[in-house]
Coordinates of C-alpha atoms in Angstrom, one line a residue:
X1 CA -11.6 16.1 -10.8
X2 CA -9.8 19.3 -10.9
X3 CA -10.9 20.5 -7.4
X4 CA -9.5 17.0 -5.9
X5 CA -6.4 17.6 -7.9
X6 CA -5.7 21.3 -6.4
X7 CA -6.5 19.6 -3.1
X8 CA -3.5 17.1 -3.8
X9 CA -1.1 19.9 -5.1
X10 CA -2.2 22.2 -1.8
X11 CA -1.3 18.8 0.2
X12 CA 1.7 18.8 -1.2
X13 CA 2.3 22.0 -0.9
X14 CA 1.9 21.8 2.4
X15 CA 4.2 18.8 3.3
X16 CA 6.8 20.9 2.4
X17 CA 6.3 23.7 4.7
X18 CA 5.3 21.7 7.5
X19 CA 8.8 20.0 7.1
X20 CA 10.4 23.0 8.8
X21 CA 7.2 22.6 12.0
X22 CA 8.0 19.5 13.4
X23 CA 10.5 18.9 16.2
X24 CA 14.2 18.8 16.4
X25 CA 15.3 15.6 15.6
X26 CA 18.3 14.0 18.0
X27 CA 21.6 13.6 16.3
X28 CA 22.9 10.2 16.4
X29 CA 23.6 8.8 19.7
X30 CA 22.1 12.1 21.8
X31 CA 19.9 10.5 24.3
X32 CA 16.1 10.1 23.9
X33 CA 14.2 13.5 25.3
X34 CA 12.5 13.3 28.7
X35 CA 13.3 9.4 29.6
X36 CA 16.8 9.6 31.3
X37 CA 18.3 7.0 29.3
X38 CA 19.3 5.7 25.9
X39 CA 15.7 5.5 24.2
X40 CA 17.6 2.0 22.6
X41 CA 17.3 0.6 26.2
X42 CA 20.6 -0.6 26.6
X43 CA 20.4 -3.8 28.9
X44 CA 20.8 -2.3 32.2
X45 CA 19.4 1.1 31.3
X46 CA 15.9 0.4 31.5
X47 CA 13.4 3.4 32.0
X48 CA 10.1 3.8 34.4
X49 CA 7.1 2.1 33.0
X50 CA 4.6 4.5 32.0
X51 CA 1.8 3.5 33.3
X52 CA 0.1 4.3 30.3
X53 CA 0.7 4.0 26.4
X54 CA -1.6 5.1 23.6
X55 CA -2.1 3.9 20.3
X56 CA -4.7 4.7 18.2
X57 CA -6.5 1.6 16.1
X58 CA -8.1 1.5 12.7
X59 CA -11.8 0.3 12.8
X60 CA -13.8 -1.9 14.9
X61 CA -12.4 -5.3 13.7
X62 CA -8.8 -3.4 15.0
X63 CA -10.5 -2.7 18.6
X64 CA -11.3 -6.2 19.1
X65 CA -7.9 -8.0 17.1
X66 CA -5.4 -5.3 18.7
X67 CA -7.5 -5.2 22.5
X68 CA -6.4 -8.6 23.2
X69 CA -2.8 -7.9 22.0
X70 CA -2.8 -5.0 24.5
X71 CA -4.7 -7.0 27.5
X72 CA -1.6 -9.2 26.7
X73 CA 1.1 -6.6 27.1
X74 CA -0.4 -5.5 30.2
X75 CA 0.0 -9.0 31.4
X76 CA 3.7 -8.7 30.8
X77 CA 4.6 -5.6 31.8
X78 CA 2.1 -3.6 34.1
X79 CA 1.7 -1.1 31.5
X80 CA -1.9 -0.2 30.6
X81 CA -2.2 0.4 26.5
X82 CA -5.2 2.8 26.2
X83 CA -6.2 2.8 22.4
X84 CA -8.6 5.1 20.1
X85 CA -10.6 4.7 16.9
X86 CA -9.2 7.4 14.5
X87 CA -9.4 6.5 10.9
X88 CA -6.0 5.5 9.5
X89 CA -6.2 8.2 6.9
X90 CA -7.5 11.4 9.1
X91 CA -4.7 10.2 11.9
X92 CA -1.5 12.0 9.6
X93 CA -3.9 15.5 10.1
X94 CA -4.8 14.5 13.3
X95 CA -1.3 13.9 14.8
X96 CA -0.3 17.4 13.3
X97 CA -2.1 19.0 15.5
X98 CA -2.6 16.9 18.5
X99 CA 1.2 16.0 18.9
X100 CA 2.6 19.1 19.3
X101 CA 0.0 20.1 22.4
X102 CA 0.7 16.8 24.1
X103 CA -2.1 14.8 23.4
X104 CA -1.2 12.4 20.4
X105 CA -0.6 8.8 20.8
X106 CA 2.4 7.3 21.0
X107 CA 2.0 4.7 18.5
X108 CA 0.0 4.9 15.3
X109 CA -0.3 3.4 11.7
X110 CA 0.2 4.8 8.1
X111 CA 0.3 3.6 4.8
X112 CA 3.7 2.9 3.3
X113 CA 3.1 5.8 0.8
X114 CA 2.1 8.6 3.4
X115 CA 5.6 8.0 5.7
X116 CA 7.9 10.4 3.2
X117 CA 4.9 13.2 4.1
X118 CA 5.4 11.5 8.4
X119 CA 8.8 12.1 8.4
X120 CA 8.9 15.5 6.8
X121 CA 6.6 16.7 8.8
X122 CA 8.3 15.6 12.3
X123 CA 5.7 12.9 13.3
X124 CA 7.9 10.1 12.7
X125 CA 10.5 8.8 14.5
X126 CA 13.3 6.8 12.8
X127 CA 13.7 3.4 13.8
X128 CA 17.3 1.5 14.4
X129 CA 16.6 -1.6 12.6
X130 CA 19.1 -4.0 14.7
X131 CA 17.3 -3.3 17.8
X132 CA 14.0 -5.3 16.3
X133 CA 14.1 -8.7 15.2
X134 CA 13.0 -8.4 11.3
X135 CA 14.9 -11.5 9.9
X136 CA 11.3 -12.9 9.6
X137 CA 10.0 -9.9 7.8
X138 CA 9.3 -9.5 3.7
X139 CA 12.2 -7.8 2.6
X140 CA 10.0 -5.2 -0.1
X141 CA 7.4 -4.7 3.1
X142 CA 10.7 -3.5 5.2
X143 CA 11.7 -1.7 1.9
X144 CA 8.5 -0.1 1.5
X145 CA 8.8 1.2 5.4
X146 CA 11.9 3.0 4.3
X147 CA 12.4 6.3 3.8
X148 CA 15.6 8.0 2.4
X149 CA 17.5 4.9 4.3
X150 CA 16.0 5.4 7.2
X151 CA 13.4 2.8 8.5
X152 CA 10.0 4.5 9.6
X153 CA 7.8 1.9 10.8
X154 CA 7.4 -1.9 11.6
X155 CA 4.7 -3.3 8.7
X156 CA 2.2 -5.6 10.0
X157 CA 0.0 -5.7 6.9
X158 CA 0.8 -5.9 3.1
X159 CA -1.7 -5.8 0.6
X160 CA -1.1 -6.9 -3.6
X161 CA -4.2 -7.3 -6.3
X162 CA -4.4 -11.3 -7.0
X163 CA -6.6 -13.4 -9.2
X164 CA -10.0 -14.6 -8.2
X165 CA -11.9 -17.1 -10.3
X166 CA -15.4 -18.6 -10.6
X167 CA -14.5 -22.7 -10.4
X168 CA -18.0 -23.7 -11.5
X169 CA -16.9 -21.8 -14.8
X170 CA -12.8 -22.6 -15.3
X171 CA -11.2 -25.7 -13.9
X172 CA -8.1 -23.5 -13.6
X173 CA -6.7 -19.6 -13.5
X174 CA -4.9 -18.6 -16.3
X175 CA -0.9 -19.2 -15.9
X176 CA -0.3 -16.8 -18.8
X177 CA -1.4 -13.4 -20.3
X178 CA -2.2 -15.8 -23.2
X179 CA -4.2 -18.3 -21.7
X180 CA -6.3 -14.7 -20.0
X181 CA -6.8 -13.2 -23.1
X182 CA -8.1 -16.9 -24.3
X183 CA -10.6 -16.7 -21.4
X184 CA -11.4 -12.9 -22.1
X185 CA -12.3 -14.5 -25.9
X186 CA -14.5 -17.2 -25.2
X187 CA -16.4 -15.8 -22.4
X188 CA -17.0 -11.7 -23.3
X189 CA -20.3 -10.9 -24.6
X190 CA -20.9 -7.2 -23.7
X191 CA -24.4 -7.3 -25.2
X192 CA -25.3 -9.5 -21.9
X193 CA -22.9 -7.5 -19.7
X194 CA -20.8 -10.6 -19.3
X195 CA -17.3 -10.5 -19.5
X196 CA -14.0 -13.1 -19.0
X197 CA -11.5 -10.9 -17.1
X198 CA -13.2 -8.0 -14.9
X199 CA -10.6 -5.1 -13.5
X200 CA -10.7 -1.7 -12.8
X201 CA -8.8 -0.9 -15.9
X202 CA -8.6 3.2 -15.8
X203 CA -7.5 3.1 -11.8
X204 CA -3.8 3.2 -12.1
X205 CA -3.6 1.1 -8.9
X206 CA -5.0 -1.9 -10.9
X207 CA -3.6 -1.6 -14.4
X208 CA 0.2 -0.7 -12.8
X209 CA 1.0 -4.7 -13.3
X210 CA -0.2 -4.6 -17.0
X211 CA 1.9 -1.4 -17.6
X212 CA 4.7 -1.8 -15.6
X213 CA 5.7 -5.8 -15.4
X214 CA 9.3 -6.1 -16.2
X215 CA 11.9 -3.0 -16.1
X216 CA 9.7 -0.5 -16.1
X217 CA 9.4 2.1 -13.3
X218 CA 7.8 4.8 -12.3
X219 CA 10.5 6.7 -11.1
X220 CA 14.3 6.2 -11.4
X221 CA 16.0 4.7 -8.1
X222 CA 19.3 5.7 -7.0
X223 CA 21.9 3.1 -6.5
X224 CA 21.1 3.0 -2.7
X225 CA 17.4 2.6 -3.6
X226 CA 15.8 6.0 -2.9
X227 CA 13.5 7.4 -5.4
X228 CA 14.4 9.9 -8.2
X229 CA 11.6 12.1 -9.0
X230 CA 13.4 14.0 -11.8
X231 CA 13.5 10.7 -13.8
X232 CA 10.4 9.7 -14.5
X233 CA 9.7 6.5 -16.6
X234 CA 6.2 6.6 -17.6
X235 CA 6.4 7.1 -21.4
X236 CA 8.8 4.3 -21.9
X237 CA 8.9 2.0 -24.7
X238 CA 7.7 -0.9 -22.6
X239 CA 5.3 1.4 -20.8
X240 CA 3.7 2.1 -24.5
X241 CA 3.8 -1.6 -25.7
X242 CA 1.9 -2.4 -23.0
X243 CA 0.0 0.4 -23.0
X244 CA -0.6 -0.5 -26.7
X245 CA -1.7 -4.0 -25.6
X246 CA -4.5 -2.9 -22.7
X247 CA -5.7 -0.2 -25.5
X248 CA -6.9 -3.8 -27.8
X249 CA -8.4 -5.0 -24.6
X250 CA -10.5 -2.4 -24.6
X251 CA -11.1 -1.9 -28.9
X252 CA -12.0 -5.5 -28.6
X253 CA -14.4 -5.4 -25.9
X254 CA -12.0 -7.2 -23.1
X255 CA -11.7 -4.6 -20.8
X256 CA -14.9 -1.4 -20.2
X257 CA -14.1 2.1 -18.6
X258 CA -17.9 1.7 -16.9
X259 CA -15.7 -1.7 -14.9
X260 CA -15.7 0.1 -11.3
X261 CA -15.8 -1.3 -7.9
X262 CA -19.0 -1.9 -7.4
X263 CA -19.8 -2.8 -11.0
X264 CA -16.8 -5.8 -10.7
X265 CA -18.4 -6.9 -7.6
X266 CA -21.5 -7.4 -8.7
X267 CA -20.9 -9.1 -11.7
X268 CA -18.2 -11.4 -10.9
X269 CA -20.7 -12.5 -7.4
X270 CA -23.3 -12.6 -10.0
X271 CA -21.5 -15.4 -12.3
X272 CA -21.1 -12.8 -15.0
X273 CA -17.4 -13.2 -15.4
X274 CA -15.1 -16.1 -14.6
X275 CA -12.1 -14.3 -13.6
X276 CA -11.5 -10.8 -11.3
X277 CA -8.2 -8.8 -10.7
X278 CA -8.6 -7.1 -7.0
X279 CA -7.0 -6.8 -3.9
X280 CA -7.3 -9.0 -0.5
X281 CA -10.0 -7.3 1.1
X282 CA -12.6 -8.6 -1.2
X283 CA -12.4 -12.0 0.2
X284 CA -14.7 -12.2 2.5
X285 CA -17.8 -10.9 0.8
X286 CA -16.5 -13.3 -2.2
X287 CA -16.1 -16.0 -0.3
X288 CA -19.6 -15.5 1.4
X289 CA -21.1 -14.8 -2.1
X290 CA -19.6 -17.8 -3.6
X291 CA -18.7 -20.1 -1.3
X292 CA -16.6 -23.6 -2.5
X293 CA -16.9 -22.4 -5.8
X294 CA -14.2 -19.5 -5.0
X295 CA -10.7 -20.2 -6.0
X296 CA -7.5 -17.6 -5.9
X297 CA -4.6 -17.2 -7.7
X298 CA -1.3 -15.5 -8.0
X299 CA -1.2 -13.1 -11.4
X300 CA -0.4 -14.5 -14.6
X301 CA 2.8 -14.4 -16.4
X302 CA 3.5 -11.6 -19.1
X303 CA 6.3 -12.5 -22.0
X304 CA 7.4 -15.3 -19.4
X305 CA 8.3 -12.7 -16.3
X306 CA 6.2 -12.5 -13.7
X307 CA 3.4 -9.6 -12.8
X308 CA 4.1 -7.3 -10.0
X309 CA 1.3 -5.2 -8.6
X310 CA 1.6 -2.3 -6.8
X311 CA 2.3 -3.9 -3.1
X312 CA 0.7 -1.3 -0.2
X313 CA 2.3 -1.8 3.4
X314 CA 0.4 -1.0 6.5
X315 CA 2.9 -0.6 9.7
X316 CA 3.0 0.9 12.6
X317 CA 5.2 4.2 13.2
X318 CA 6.1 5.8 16.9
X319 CA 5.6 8.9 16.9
X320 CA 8.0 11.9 17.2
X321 CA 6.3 13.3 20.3
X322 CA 6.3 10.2 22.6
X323 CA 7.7 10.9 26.0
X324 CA 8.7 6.9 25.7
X325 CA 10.4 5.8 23.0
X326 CA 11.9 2.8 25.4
X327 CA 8.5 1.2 26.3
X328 CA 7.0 2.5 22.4
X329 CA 9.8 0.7 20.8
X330 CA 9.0 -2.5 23.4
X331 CA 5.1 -2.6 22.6
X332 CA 6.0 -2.1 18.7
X333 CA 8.0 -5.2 19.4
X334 CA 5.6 -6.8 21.2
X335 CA 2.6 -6.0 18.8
X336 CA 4.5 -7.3 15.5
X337 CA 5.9 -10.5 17.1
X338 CA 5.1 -13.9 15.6
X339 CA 2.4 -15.1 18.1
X340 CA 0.3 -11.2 18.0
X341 CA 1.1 -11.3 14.3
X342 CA -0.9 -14.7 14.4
X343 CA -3.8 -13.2 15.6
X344 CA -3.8 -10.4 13.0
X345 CA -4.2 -12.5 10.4
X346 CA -6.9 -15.0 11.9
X347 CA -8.6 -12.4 13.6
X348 CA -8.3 -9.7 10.7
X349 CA -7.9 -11.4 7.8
X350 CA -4.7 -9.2 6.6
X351 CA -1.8 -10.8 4.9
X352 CA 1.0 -10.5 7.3
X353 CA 4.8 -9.5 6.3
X354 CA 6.3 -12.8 8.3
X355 CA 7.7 -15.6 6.6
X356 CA 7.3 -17.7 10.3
X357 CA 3.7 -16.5 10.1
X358 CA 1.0 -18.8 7.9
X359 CA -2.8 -17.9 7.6
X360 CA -5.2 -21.2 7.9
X361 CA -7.0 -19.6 4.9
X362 CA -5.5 -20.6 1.5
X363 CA -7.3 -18.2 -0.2
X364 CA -5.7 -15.7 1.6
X365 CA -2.1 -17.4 1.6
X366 CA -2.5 -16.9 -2.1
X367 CA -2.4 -13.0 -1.5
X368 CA 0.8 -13.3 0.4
X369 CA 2.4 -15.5 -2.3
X370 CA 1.8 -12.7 -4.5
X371 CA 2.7 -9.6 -1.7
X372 CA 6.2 -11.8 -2.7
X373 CA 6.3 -10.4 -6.3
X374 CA 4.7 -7.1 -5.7
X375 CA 6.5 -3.5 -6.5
X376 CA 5.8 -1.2 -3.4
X377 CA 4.3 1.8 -4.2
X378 CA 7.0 4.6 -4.1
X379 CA 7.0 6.3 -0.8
X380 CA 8.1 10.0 -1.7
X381 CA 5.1 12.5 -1.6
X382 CA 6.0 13.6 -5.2
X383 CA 3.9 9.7 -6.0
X384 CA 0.4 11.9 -5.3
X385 CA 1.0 13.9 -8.5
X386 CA 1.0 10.5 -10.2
X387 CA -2.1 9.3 -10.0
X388 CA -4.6 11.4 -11.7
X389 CA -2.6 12.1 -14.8
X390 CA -2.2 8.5 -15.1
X391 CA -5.8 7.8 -14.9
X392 CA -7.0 10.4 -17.3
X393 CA -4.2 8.3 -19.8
X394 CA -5.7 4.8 -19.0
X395 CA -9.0 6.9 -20.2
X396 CA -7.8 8.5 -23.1
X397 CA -6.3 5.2 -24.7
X398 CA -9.4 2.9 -23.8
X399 CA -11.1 6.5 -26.4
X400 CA -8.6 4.9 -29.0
X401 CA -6.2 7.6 -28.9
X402 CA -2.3 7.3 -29.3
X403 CA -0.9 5.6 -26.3
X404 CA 2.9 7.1 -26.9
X405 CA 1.3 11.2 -27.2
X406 CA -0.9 10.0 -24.4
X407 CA 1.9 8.7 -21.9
X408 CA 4.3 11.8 -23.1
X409 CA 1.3 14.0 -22.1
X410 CA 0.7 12.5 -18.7
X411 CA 4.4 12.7 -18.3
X412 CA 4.7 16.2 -18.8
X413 CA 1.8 16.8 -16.2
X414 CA 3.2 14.8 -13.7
X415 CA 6.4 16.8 -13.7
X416 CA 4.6 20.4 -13.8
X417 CA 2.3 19.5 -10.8
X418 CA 5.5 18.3 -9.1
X419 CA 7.1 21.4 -10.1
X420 CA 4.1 24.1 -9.2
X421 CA 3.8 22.0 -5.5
X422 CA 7.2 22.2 -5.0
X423 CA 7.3 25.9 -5.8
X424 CA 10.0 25.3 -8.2
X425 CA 11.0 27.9 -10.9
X426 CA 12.3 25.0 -13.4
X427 CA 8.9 24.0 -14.8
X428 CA 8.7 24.1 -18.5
X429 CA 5.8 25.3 -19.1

């Protein structure tokens, strides 16, 4: 645990200095570098076709979904789209030092939370939101894609933790936090490892909707919506009450700290629960595991307000490099249009941002209903140093002890790693 949180602070660290390594960015209407006209593509103004672009793809299933986009494209426009397998999170390190020799792609794809640490280090290029068409688009995914006012990247994927239930157990998923905790009561019996509600309670990815429904925050926003990491909100009265009410989850039995990934998998394909809290990309080995008997749902209500889960955004961002940001910006287009948008969600399964876009799976529609009420995870890189001091708290008060000491205390962590990363001199300690 400590080693991986030195290797966050180093990242960090690192972000920063990089920030002054990337390229120069143009000033407002300078013309795009190397293509001899306004990189907007003006009607009229139209650069050569490359005759090649490159993107680089996420997986297999991506090299299959996306190679029939690009066959597409090609169609259209002559241009040839030449795409690589790089994992989406090694391509941030790998762009670093590809880019700058020339040989990076010019399209790739980041989580919303990693394009603060794109853009500061000059591999991101900022994106004019009148010239795409994004009336279509969720307005938090578009959010979540900006950075500092500036929009980074075009999402094409949104992912928010949902409700899956057993129907040969409950008729119904619970509508309330009452009717769960009902559910957790009648159908708990740790003695047979049998439980009614299965989560991953101490991540902090999963138990941010139990903490965090209603006001509460993170971080403090600015009137314009940017993040304010001096203001952090994660010892707040709400934050404690429900911090207070998870800790009596866990004193009664409810919730277990042993609940990982793998654990909740097997149990709830195993019968052993009749409700699970996880993300989208559990649906197919679910779905094959229980078949018909498989329902989804949205997340309860809390105090009568709706949950929000952390909501993660997938997009794709052009990088600062390209040598054609004209025909870049026209494949992004093209790529994150209604009909390919279509195919991403048949042929990958993945909730797409676009209200004019339905998947034929309602179990999956279910995810999007929820990507609706979802809180996107802050985009600034200080977000990192959250994470681990917020776990170690979700540990600490499933132990018992005092959730108000224990949020204070992963406050005042938060803040110093922020502080030692950012080399300030202002930390308290």
């Amino acid at each position: 645990m400590k080693s991986n949180k030195w290797f966050l602070l180093m990242m960090f660290a690192l972000v920063l200095m990089l920030a002054a390594c990337g390229p120069d960015r143009p000033e407002s209407g300078e013309e795009a570098a190397g293509e001899g006209a306004n990189g907007s593509g003006e009607e009229g103004s139209e650069p050569e076709k490359p005759e090649v672009l490159n993107v680089w793809l996420d997986g297999e299933n991506q090299m299959e979904v996306y190679g029939e986009i690009f066959e597409k494209y090609e169609e259209e426009t002559g241009i040839a789209v030449e795409f690589t397998e790089v994992g989406m999170t090694d391509q941030l390190e790998q762009l670093s030092l590809d880019a700058p020799a020339g040989q990076g792609p010019d399209l790739y794809q980041q989580p919303h939370d990693m394009i603060g640490s794109a853009y500061l280090q000059g591999l991101g290029m900022e994106l004019d939101p009148s010239e795409f068409e994004l009336d279509a688009f969720n307005e938090n995914a578009l959010e979540a894609f900006t950075y500092e006012g500036s929009l980074m990247g075009v999402p094409f994927a949104v992912e928010a933790a949902a409700l899956y239930y057993n129907k040969d157990i409950i008729d119904e998923a619970p509508q309330t936090v009452e009717e769960l905790e009902a559910i957790m009561e009648e159908y708990t019996d740790e003695s047979n490892n049998e439980y009614g509600f299965l989560m991953e309670a101490t991540n902090f990815y999963f138990s941010y909707p139990l903490l965090f429904s209603g006001d509460e925050q993170i971080f403090g926003q600015e009137e314009d919506g940017s993040y304010n990491s001096e203001d952090l909100q994660v010892a707040t009265d709400g934050v404690v009450e429900q911090a207070t009410r998870m800790q009596e989850w866990f004193q009664a039995g409810y919730l277990s700290e042993n609940v990982t990934g793998d654990v909740l998998d097997g149990l709830f394909t195993d019968g052993k629960a009749p409700v699970a809290m996880t993300g989208p990309w559990k649906l197919s080995d679910y779905s094959d595991a229980l078949g018909d008997s498989l329902g989804t749902a949205t997340l309860p209500e809390l105090d009568g307000e709706t949950m929000t889960p952390f909501m993660g955004v997938k997009g794709w961002m052009i990088s600062e490099y390209t040598e054609n940001e004209y025909w870049s910006k026209d494949l992004l287009k093209f790529m994150t249009n209604a009909d390919n948008s279509k195919l991403v969600t048949e042929g990958l399964r993945e909730t797409v941002p676009r209200s004019d876009v339905e998947s034929s799976n309602e179990l999956l529609r279910v995810f999007n209903e929820q990507a609706e009420n979802a809180n996107p995870m802050p985009n600034i890189p200080e977000m990192a140093q959250v994470w681990e001091p917020m776990g170690d708290a979700l540990i600490f008060i499933s132990n018992g002890d005092d959730p108000r000491e224990v949020l204070e205390e992963a406050k005042s962590q938060i803040q110093t790693d922020i502080d030692s990363a950012s080399g300030g001199q202002d930390s308290e300690e």
